[in-house]
Every structure is written in C-alpha cells, then in structure tokens.
Coordinates of C-alpha atoms and ligand atoms in Angstrom, one line a residue:
M1 CA 9.4 10.7 2.6
A2 CA 8.6 9.1 5.9
M3 CA 7.1 6.1 4.1
A4 CA 10.1 5.8 1.8
L5 CA 12.4 5.9 4.8
L6 CA 10.3 3.2 6.6
G7 CA 10.4 1.1 3.4
V8 CA 14.2 1.3 3.1
L9 CA 14.6 0.6 6.9
T10 CA 12.3 -2.4 6.5
I11 CA 14.3 -3.7 3.6
L12 CA 17.5 -3.4 5.7
A13 CA 15.8 -5.2 8.6
V14 CA 14.7 -8.0 6.4
L15 CA 18.2 -8.4 4.9
A16 CA 19.7 -8.3 8.4
I17 CA 17.2 -10.5 10.3
L18 CA 14.9 -12.5 8.2
A19 CA 16.9 -13.4 5.1
P20 CA 19.4 -16.2 5.8
A21 CA 22.7 -16.3 4.1
P22 CA 22.4 -18.3 0.9
Q23 CA 23.1 -21.9 1.7
T24 CA 22.6 -23.9 -1.4
A25 CA 25.1 -24.4 -4.2
G26 CA 22.5 -23.0 -6.6
A27 CA 22.2 -19.8 -4.5
A28 CA 26.0 -19.5 -4.4
R29 CA 25.9 -19.4 -8.2
G30 CA 23.4 -16.6 -8.2
N31 CA 20.3 -18.7 -8.6
T32 CA 18.1 -16.4 -6.5
G33 CA 14.7 -14.8 -6.8
D34 CA 11.4 -16.3 -7.5
G35 CA 9.0 -15.4 -10.3
A36 CA 6.7 -13.4 -8.1
A37 CA 9.3 -10.9 -7.1
P38 CA 8.7 -8.3 -9.9
A39 CA 4.9 -8.4 -9.4
L40 CA 5.3 -8.0 -5.6
A41 CA 7.7 -5.1 -6.1
L42 CA 5.3 -3.5 -8.5
T43 CA 2.6 -3.9 -5.8
A44 CA 4.7 -2.2 -3.2
L45 CA 5.4 0.6 -5.6
L46 CA 1.7 1.0 -6.3
A47 CA 1.0 1.1 -2.6
F48 CA 3.5 3.9 -2.2
V49 CA 1.9 5.9 -5.1
T50 CA -1.6 5.4 -3.7
M51 CA -0.4 6.5 -0.3
C52 CA 1.2 9.7 -1.7
I53 CA -2.0 10.6 -3.5
G54 CA -4.0 9.8 -0.3
A55 CA -1.7 12.1 1.7
Y56 CA -2.4 14.8 -0.9
V57 CA -6.2 14.2 -0.5
S58 CA -5.8 14.6 3.3
S59 CA -3.6 17.6 3.3
S60 CA -5.6 19.4 0.6
Y61 CA -8.9 18.8 2.5
A62 CA -10.3 16.8 -0.4
G63 CA -11.4 13.9 1.7
L64 CA -15.1 14.7 1.4
A65 CA -14.9 16.1 -2.2
C66 CA -16.9 13.1 -3.6
L67 CA -19.7 11.7 -1.5
T68 CA -21.0 9.2 -4.1
F69 CA -19.6 5.8 -5.0
P70 CA -18.1 4.5 -7.1
S71 CA -18.1 7.6 -9.4
C72 CA -18.0 11.3 -8.3
D73 CA -21.4 12.8 -9.0
G74 CA -21.7 10.6 -12.1
S75 CA -18.2 11.5 -13.3
L76 CA -15.1 9.3 -13.3
L77 CA -12.7 12.2 -12.6
G78 CA -15.0 14.7 -10.9
H79 CA -15.7 18.3 -11.8
N80 CA -13.0 20.2 -9.9
A81 CA -9.5 19.8 -8.6
A82 CA -10.5 18.4 -5.2
Q83 CA -12.7 15.8 -6.8
L84 CA -10.0 14.9 -9.3
V85 CA -7.5 14.2 -6.6
Q86 CA -10.1 12.2 -4.6
M87 CA -10.9 10.1 -7.7
L88 CA -7.3 9.6 -8.7
H89 CA -6.8 8.2 -5.1
R90 CA -9.7 5.8 -5.7
I91 CA -8.4 4.7 -9.1
A92 CA -4.9 4.2 -7.8
A93 CA -6.4 2.2 -4.9
G94 CA -8.3 0.0 -7.4
S95 CA -5.2 -0.6 -9.5
F96 CA -3.2 -1.4 -6.4
A97 CA -5.8 -3.9 -5.2
L98 CA -5.9 -5.6 -8.7
I99 CA -2.1 -5.9 -8.9
A100 CA -2.0 -7.1 -5.3
L101 CA -4.4 -9.9 -6.2
I102 CA -2.4 -10.9 -9.3
A103 CA 1.0 -10.8 -7.4
T104 CA -0.4 -12.8 -4.5
W105 CA -2.0 -15.3 -6.9
T106 CA 1.4 -15.6 -8.7
S107 CA 3.2 -16.1 -5.4
L108 CA 0.9 -18.9 -4.4
S109 CA 2.3 -21.1 -7.1
V110 CA 6.0 -20.0 -7.3
S111 CA 7.0 -18.6 -3.9
S112 CA 8.2 -20.0 -0.6
P113 CA 5.8 -20.2 2.4
R114 CA 7.0 -17.1 4.0
V115 CA 6.7 -15.0 0.8
R116 CA 3.2 -16.4 0.4
T117 CA 2.3 -15.5 4.0
F118 CA 3.4 -11.9 3.7
A119 CA 1.6 -11.5 0.3
I120 CA -1.6 -13.0 1.6
L121 CA -1.5 -10.8 4.7
G122 CA -0.9 -7.8 2.4
C123 CA -3.8 -8.8 0.2
A124 CA -6.1 -9.1 3.1
L125 CA -5.1 -5.7 4.4
V126 CA -5.7 -4.1 1.0
F127 CA -9.4 -5.0 1.3
V128 CA -9.5 -3.8 4.9
Q129 CA -8.0 -0.6 3.6
I130 CA -10.6 -0.2 0.9
V131 CA -13.4 -0.7 3.4
L132 CA -11.8 1.9 5.7
G133 CA -11.5 4.3 2.8
F134 CA -15.2 4.0 1.9
A135 CA -16.2 4.1 5.6
N136 CA -14.2 7.4 6.0
V137 CA -16.3 9.0 3.2
A138 CA -19.6 7.5 4.4
W139 CA -19.1 8.6 8.0
Q140 CA -17.4 11.9 7.0
L141 CA -13.9 11.4 8.3
P142 CA -14.2 10.6 12.1
L143 CA -10.7 10.9 13.6
A144 CA -10.4 7.2 14.6
L145 CA -11.3 6.0 11.1
R146 CA -8.8 8.5 9.5
E147 CA -6.0 7.2 11.7
A148 CA -7.0 3.6 11.1
H149 CA -6.9 4.3 7.3
A150 CA -3.5 5.9 7.6
A151 CA -2.0 3.2 9.9
N152 CA -3.4 0.3 7.8
A153 CA -2.0 1.8 4.6
Q154 CA 1.5 1.7 6.1
L155 CA 1.0 -1.9 7.3
T156 CA -0.2 -3.0 3.9
F157 CA 2.7 -1.3 2.1
L158 CA 5.2 -3.0 4.5
M159 CA 3.7 -6.4 3.9
F160 CA 4.4 -6.1 0.2
V161 CA 7.9 -4.6 0.7
I162 CA 8.8 -7.6 2.9
A163 CA 7.2 -10.1 0.5
A164 CA 9.0 -8.5 -2.5
V165 CA 12.4 -8.5 -0.8
L166 CA 12.1 -12.1 0.4
A167 CA 10.9 -13.2 -3.0
A168 CA 13.9 -11.6 -4.6
L169 CA 16.2 -13.3 -2.2
E170 CA 14.8 -16.8 -2.0
P171 CA 17.7 -19.1 -2.9
V172 CA 15.6 -21.8 -4.6
R173 CA 12.2 -22.1 -6.3
A174 CA 9.9 -23.5 -3.7
T175 CA 7.5 -24.9 -6.3
E176 CA 9.9 -27.7 -7.2
P177 CA 9.6 -30.7 -4.9
L178 CA 12.9 -31.2 -3.0
P179 CA 14.3 -34.1 -5.0
E180 CA 13.7 -32.3 -8.3
R181 CA 15.2 -29.1 -6.8
A182 CA 18.3 -31.1 -5.8
A183 CA 18.5 -32.7 -9.3
A184 CA 18.1 -29.3 -11.0
T185 CA 20.9 -27.8 -8.8
A186 CA 23.2 -30.8 -9.5
Q187 CA 22.5 -30.4 -13.2
R188 CA 23.3 -26.7 -13.1
I189 CA 26.6 -27.3 -11.3
A190 CA 27.5 -30.0 -13.8
T191 CA 26.9 -27.8 -16.8
N192 CA 28.3 -24.7 -15.3
P193 CA 31.1 -25.7 -12.9
Ligands
HEM1 C1 -6.4 0.5 -1.0 C2 -5.5 1.4 -1.0 C3 -5.5 2.7 -0.3 C4 -4.4 3.2 0.3 C5 -3.0 2.6 0.3 C6 -4.8 4.5 0.9 C7 -3.9 5.3 1.6 C8 -4.3 6.5 2.1 C9 -3.4 7.4 2.8 C10 -1.9 7.1 3.2 C11 -4.1 8.5 3.1 C12 -3.5 9.7 3.9 C13 -3.9 9.6 5.3 C14 -3.3 10.8 6.1 O1 -2.6 11.6 5.6 O2 -3.7 10.9 7.3 C15 -5.4 8.4 2.6 C16 -6.4 9.3 2.7 C17 -7.7 9.1 2.3 N1 -8.2 8.0 1.6 FE1 -7.2 6.4 1.1 N2 -6.1 4.7 0.6 C18 -6.6 3.6 -0.1 C19 -7.9 3.4 -0.5 C20 -8.9 4.3 -0.4 C21 -10.3 4.2 -0.9 C22 -10.8 3.0 -1.7 C23 -11.0 5.2 -0.5 C24 -12.4 5.4 -0.8 C25 -13.0 6.5 -1.0 C26 -10.1 6.1 0.2 C27 -10.4 7.3 0.8 C28 -9.5 8.2 1.4 C29 -9.9 9.5 1.9 C30 -11.3 10.1 1.9 C31 -8.7 10.1 2.5 C32 -8.6 11.4 3.2 C33 -8.7 11.2 4.7 C34 -8.4 12.5 5.4 O3 -8.8 13.6 4.9 O4 -7.7 12.5 6.4 N3 -8.8 5.5 0.3 N4 -5.5 7.1 1.9

C-alpha cells in the first residue's frame, strides 16, 4: 500500500510539476500520448507485482529458501511453499526485466527525450536490482544489501511510473521531425476543424 501511495503521489507530482500544459494545436485536439505509454505502464505494473511478491518473501522469511541459481535445487518452482514464493519472485523479476527492456527499446524510437531518459534510467536500475537480489542470496541477506534491494526497487518502480505518465501526456510524437510534425498537425486541423 505504501508503494501504491508513493506511485499515486508521484503521478500527481509529475502532473503538477513536470508535465507542461498542452501547447500545440494537436494537443488541444486530444492528440496526446506516444506509442510507448502502454508498454511503460505495463512495466510499472510488473514492478509493483514483483515488489509485492518480494515483500512477501521478506516477511515470510523465505529469503534464503533457495540457495542455488537460477533454479531452486533443480526445480523451477521449488519443493515447498517458501521455495515457491522465492521462485515466483525471481520469475516475476525476470518478466519485469524483459518487459522493461522491450518498453525502453520502444521508447527509444517513439518517445520524447525526457521519457527516454526515465525509461533508460529505470532499465539500468532493473539490472542493478537483479544483481542486488542475487547478492542478497549469495551473501545470506546482510542488512545493508537487504535495504539496498528494497530502496532500489522503489526507485526503479518510480522511474517507470514517471516514464509512463510522461509518455501518456506528451502532446506530440517526438519521432517526427519538426517540419513534418507541424505539417501533420496542420493537416489534422484542416480535416477536423
Ligand atoms: C528485478 C526486480 C526485483 C524487484 C523489483 C525486487 C523487489 C523486492 C522487494 C520490494 C523486496 C522486499 C524487501 C523488503 O521488504 O525489505 C524483495 C525481497 C527479496 N528479493 Fe527481490 N526484487 C527483484 C529481483 C530479485 C532477484 C532477481 C532476486 C534473486 C534471487 C531477488 C531476491 C530477493 C530476496 C532474497 C528477498 C528477501 C530479502 C529479505 O528477506 O529481506 N529479488 N525484492
């Protein structure tokens, strides 16, 4: 719930501070959102799900239930409840990393520079997060590494929340060079006054 609250407050802050009021004629006609917005939003959602499972791993003392990589004693889902939850966390983390890569790759070709920046930062943090996760298991949960894993998870989640909100709000597609963008906007206004 704390992460959901933080996510919503971050969205409000982005709307209030970072997102400018739409200034182009196209934006005034509702021409907002770039093509990466759904993928970035899905990435933020997967981060949230992975964090929820991670919190369950931590609070159910399942952090050291599986000491082998990548499988758990040769099994994909483990042999008991603690191992199952640990492996579900790893599978969710892998899916999150994959979708993060796809979303960031998509944003490179269709999004504005600031959306790309947040997506790339988020993507880099995902890989730091995975390294921290494995380090936690390898070194048997030292306090500093546990806290680093928890803190970095929140930072990663927020990067994709911000990227998704900005991508959904961008008034024009940044891929189109400026003259073509202006021509497309003029065309839209002419056909839909
Ligand atoms: C990349 C996406 C990942 C995210 C967003 C994520 C997030 C989290 C979160 C939020 C927690 C709860 C921390 C707490 O309550 O203090 C957690 C716990 C944990 N995660 Fe991850 N994690 C990820 C990947 C991984 C990976 C790849 C591993 C590798 C095994 C891993 C291993 C663990 C372990 C062992 C715990 C329990 C730590 C403890 O007992 O305090 N995580 N994770």
